[in-house]
Each structure stands twice: as C-alpha cells, then as structure tokens.
C-alpha cells in the first residue's frame, strides 16, 4: 500500500498570507490527524478528522482550520500567517486493521518570511 | 493530563554498542505507547507500539521496548547500533479510540565510528 502523502513538500509564504496544505491518507484509512513540529514546542497535535467531521482539536488559535473530504483526503488551512507558524506540518492516518496506530507522511515544511 | 518525558536530549553511542533510550509517561488510564524515529527532513516512522499483553514488544530494525507500569516507563533498546540508526527518536502516548498523540521532546542519537 502507498503511504501517507503530503503536498507540497516545501512552501514559502510571507506574513499575512494564507496557506493550504494537503494530505492523502493510506488507502482505507478514515482518520487523519495533523501535527505541528517546531524546534521550540516540539510535536503538537492540531486536530483530527474522521468521516469528514472534526473529532478532536488541539490548543491552537482559530487561524488553523481543516477539513476532510469524502475520499478521506484532508486539507489544513492557516490564515493570516505569522512568523511563528514556520514549522514542519505532519499528517498522520489511521484505520483499517490498525485503528489506534498513526502512520505519518513526510511532512510539509512551511517557512513564513 | 497526559505527558511524556524523554530525559536525554542527545545520546552518543559507538557503532556496535548497545542502546537504551528512556521514556517516562504520565497517564491516568491504560496508555497506548509508541516509539517513532525521524531522520532529518523526514516524517515519523513507527518503530513499535504497546497496547496490552506481553510487556516486551519487538519492532522493526532490531528495536525492542519494555513496558513497566510500576515505573511508568517504556524504554527503547537495541543490542547493537548501526551507523544508519543515527536519527531522532520520539516516544508518544495515546489512548484507545482517541487519535491524539502526546509526544516527548525527542532524543537525538549520534553514532560514532
């Protein structure tokens, strides 16, 4: 099976802009979670989607949002970018025979200038 | 609240020597425990997981981990380290049916020749 894919892999934006990141889960997985990884804060949970519904949410401002489509693909959006949003954004999927195990994609490296 | 502590930020091991990475967790109920590895610029790869049963679990790449409830620990071990094991290792805790993982701050493994 193909793994979790994320596009784009690298992104450069300026402050105030918005950005959309995409994640395609492993075939058959219905849960998609998003994490932010920074040197200062480490790995932090953003939110999780299951069957097009947000099921869990981390402690991030409302500028961070997401959605999931009927084919389980997910997008996350960050509006009004700040310098501190520069991070590696990781997507993980779970489901099938391994509902409690998350498999991660390669991440999208976002740089905000 | 769930939390994970990885007390060692960096560890240097000679190639061929044994390795033990420490992980302590805090969680009120029965934890689901994971070890992931991350190479520079990459996503997280699952090494092994513990849900229940035998407290010594085997993973990929020759890694194993032992769950000790009395010590709230889930230490990762490998009998003989290879240069390709140099990477950052993350311990994480989750729960059944709940897709939010809480990660430790990671341990960077350096392998000397």
PDB file of C-alpha atoms in Angstrom, chain B residues 5-83:
ATOM      1  CA  UNK B   5       9.344  12.772  29.344  1.00  0.00           C
ATOM      2  CA  UNK B   6      12.456  11.843  27.424  1.00  0.00           C
ATOM      3  CA  UNK B   7      15.238  12.926  29.779  1.00  0.00           C
ATOM      4  CA  UNK B   8      18.093  12.610  27.311  1.00  0.00           C
ATOM      5  CA  UNK B   9      18.251  15.280  24.618  1.00  0.00           C
ATOM      6  CA  UNK B  10      21.346  13.798  22.964  1.00  0.00           C
ATOM      7  CA  UNK B  11      22.990  10.401  23.243  1.00  0.00           C
ATOM      8  CA  UNK B  12      26.190   9.292  21.536  1.00  0.00           C
ATOM      9  CA  UNK B  13      26.815   5.579  21.110  1.00  0.00           C
ATOM     10  CA  UNK B  14      29.651   3.769  19.405  1.00  0.00           C
ATOM     11  CA  UNK B  15      28.713   1.645  16.440  1.00  0.00           C
ATOM     12  CA  UNK B  16      28.142  -1.932  17.611  1.00  0.00           C
ATOM     13  CA  UNK B  17      27.387  -0.895  21.185  1.00  0.00           C
ATOM     14  CA  UNK B  18      24.026  -1.356  22.870  1.00  0.00           C
ATOM     15  CA  UNK B  19      21.476   1.407  23.176  1.00  0.00           C
ATOM     16  CA  UNK B  20      18.758   2.326  25.643  1.00  0.00           C
ATOM     17  CA  UNK B  21      16.581   5.404  25.233  1.00  0.00           C
ATOM     18  CA  UNK B  22      14.462   6.373  28.193  1.00  0.00           C
ATOM     19  CA  UNK B  23      10.800   7.328  28.184  1.00  0.00           C
ATOM     20  CA  UNK B  24       8.532   8.059  31.124  1.00  0.00           C
ATOM     21  CA  UNK B  25       4.856   8.825  30.745  1.00  0.00           C
ATOM     22  CA  UNK B  26       2.046  10.196  32.823  1.00  0.00           C
ATOM     23  CA  UNK B  27      -1.425   8.992  32.002  1.00  0.00           C
ATOM     24  CA  UNK B  28      -4.439   8.190  34.138  1.00  0.00           C
ATOM     25  CA  UNK B  29      -5.752   5.167  32.294  1.00  0.00           C
ATOM     26  CA  UNK B  30      -4.108   2.352  30.371  1.00  0.00           C
ATOM     27  CA  UNK B  31      -1.769   4.045  27.919  1.00  0.00           C
ATOM     28  CA  UNK B  32      -1.089   3.150  24.334  1.00  0.00           C
ATOM     29  CA  UNK B  33       2.658   3.690  23.875  1.00  0.00           C
ATOM     30  CA  UNK B  34       4.667   4.240  20.722  1.00  0.00           C
ATOM     31  CA  UNK B  35       8.209   4.846  19.564  1.00  0.00           C
ATOM     32  CA  UNK B  36       8.780   6.722  16.322  1.00  0.00           C
ATOM     33  CA  UNK B  37      12.017   7.610  14.537  1.00  0.00           C
ATOM     34  CA  UNK B  38      12.643  10.681  12.404  1.00  0.00           C
ATOM     35  CA  UNK B  39      15.537  11.192  10.032  1.00  0.00           C
ATOM     36  CA  UNK B  40      16.447  14.776   9.087  1.00  0.00           C
ATOM     37  CA  UNK B  41      13.808  16.389   6.889  1.00  0.00           C
ATOM     38  CA  UNK B  42      11.588  13.323   7.038  1.00  0.00           C
ATOM     39  CA  UNK B  43       8.347  12.306   8.654  1.00  0.00           C
ATOM     40  CA  UNK B  44       7.949   9.905  11.559  1.00  0.00           C
ATOM     41  CA  UNK B  45       8.388   6.185  11.085  1.00  0.00           C
ATOM     42  CA  UNK B  46       6.736   3.818  13.558  1.00  0.00           C
ATOM     43  CA  UNK B  47       9.263   1.553  15.290  1.00  0.00           C
ATOM     44  CA  UNK B  48       6.946  -0.286  17.672  1.00  0.00           C
ATOM     45  CA  UNK B  49       3.880   0.033  19.833  1.00  0.00           C
ATOM     46  CA  UNK B  50       2.426  -1.345  23.039  1.00  0.00           C
ATOM     47  CA  UNK B  51      -1.287  -1.678  23.690  1.00  0.00           C
ATOM     48  CA  UNK B  52      -1.575  -4.622  26.077  1.00  0.00           C
ATOM     49  CA  UNK B  53      -0.273  -8.110  26.745  1.00  0.00           C
ATOM     50  CA  UNK B  54       3.387  -9.049  26.723  1.00  0.00           C
ATOM     51  CA  UNK B  55       5.298  -6.123  28.173  1.00  0.00           C
ATOM     52  CA  UNK B  56       8.321  -6.708  25.924  1.00  0.00           C
ATOM     53  CA  UNK B  57       7.500  -5.704  22.370  1.00  0.00           C
ATOM     54  CA  UNK B  58       9.568  -6.191  19.264  1.00  0.00           C
ATOM     55  CA  UNK B  59       9.720  -3.662  16.494  1.00  0.00           C
ATOM     56  CA  UNK B  60      11.395  -3.038  13.194  1.00  0.00           C
ATOM     57  CA  UNK B  61      15.126  -2.598  12.616  1.00  0.00           C
ATOM     58  CA  UNK B  62      16.004  -4.789  15.625  1.00  0.00           C
ATOM     59  CA  UNK B  63      14.480  -2.469  18.238  1.00  0.00           C
ATOM     60  CA  UNK B  64      12.539  -3.597  21.277  1.00  0.00           C
ATOM     61  CA  UNK B  65      10.862  -1.815  24.172  1.00  0.00           C
ATOM     62  CA  UNK B  66       9.702  -2.857  27.600  1.00  0.00           C
ATOM     63  CA  UNK B  67       6.606  -1.504  29.312  1.00  0.00           C
ATOM     64  CA  UNK B  68       6.966  -1.190  33.077  1.00  0.00           C
ATOM     65  CA  UNK B  69       3.740   0.002  34.644  1.00  0.00           C
ATOM     66  CA  UNK B  70       5.246   0.374  38.123  1.00  0.00           C
ATOM     67  CA  UNK B  71       7.859   2.789  36.783  1.00  0.00           C
ATOM     68  CA  UNK B  72       5.617   4.428  34.149  1.00  0.00           C
ATOM     69  CA  UNK B  73       8.354   3.726  31.660  1.00  0.00           C
ATOM     70  CA  UNK B  74       8.619   2.468  28.095  1.00  0.00           C
ATOM     71  CA  UNK B  75      12.335   2.360  27.297  1.00  0.00           C
ATOM     72  CA  UNK B  76      13.626   1.568  23.824  1.00  0.00           C
ATOM     73  CA  UNK B  77      16.571  -0.779  23.377  1.00  0.00           C
ATOM     74  CA  UNK B  78      18.768  -2.155  20.652  1.00  0.00           C
ATOM     75  CA  UNK B  79      21.597  -4.643  21.283  1.00  0.00           C
ATOM     76  CA  UNK B  80      23.923  -3.398  18.560  1.00  0.00           C
ATOM     77  CA  UNK B  81      23.654   0.037  16.981  1.00  0.00           C
ATOM     78  CA  UNK B  82      24.406   0.663  13.311  1.00  0.00           C
ATOM     79  CA  UNK B  83      25.506   3.984  11.833  1.00  0.00           C
TER      80      UNK B  83
END
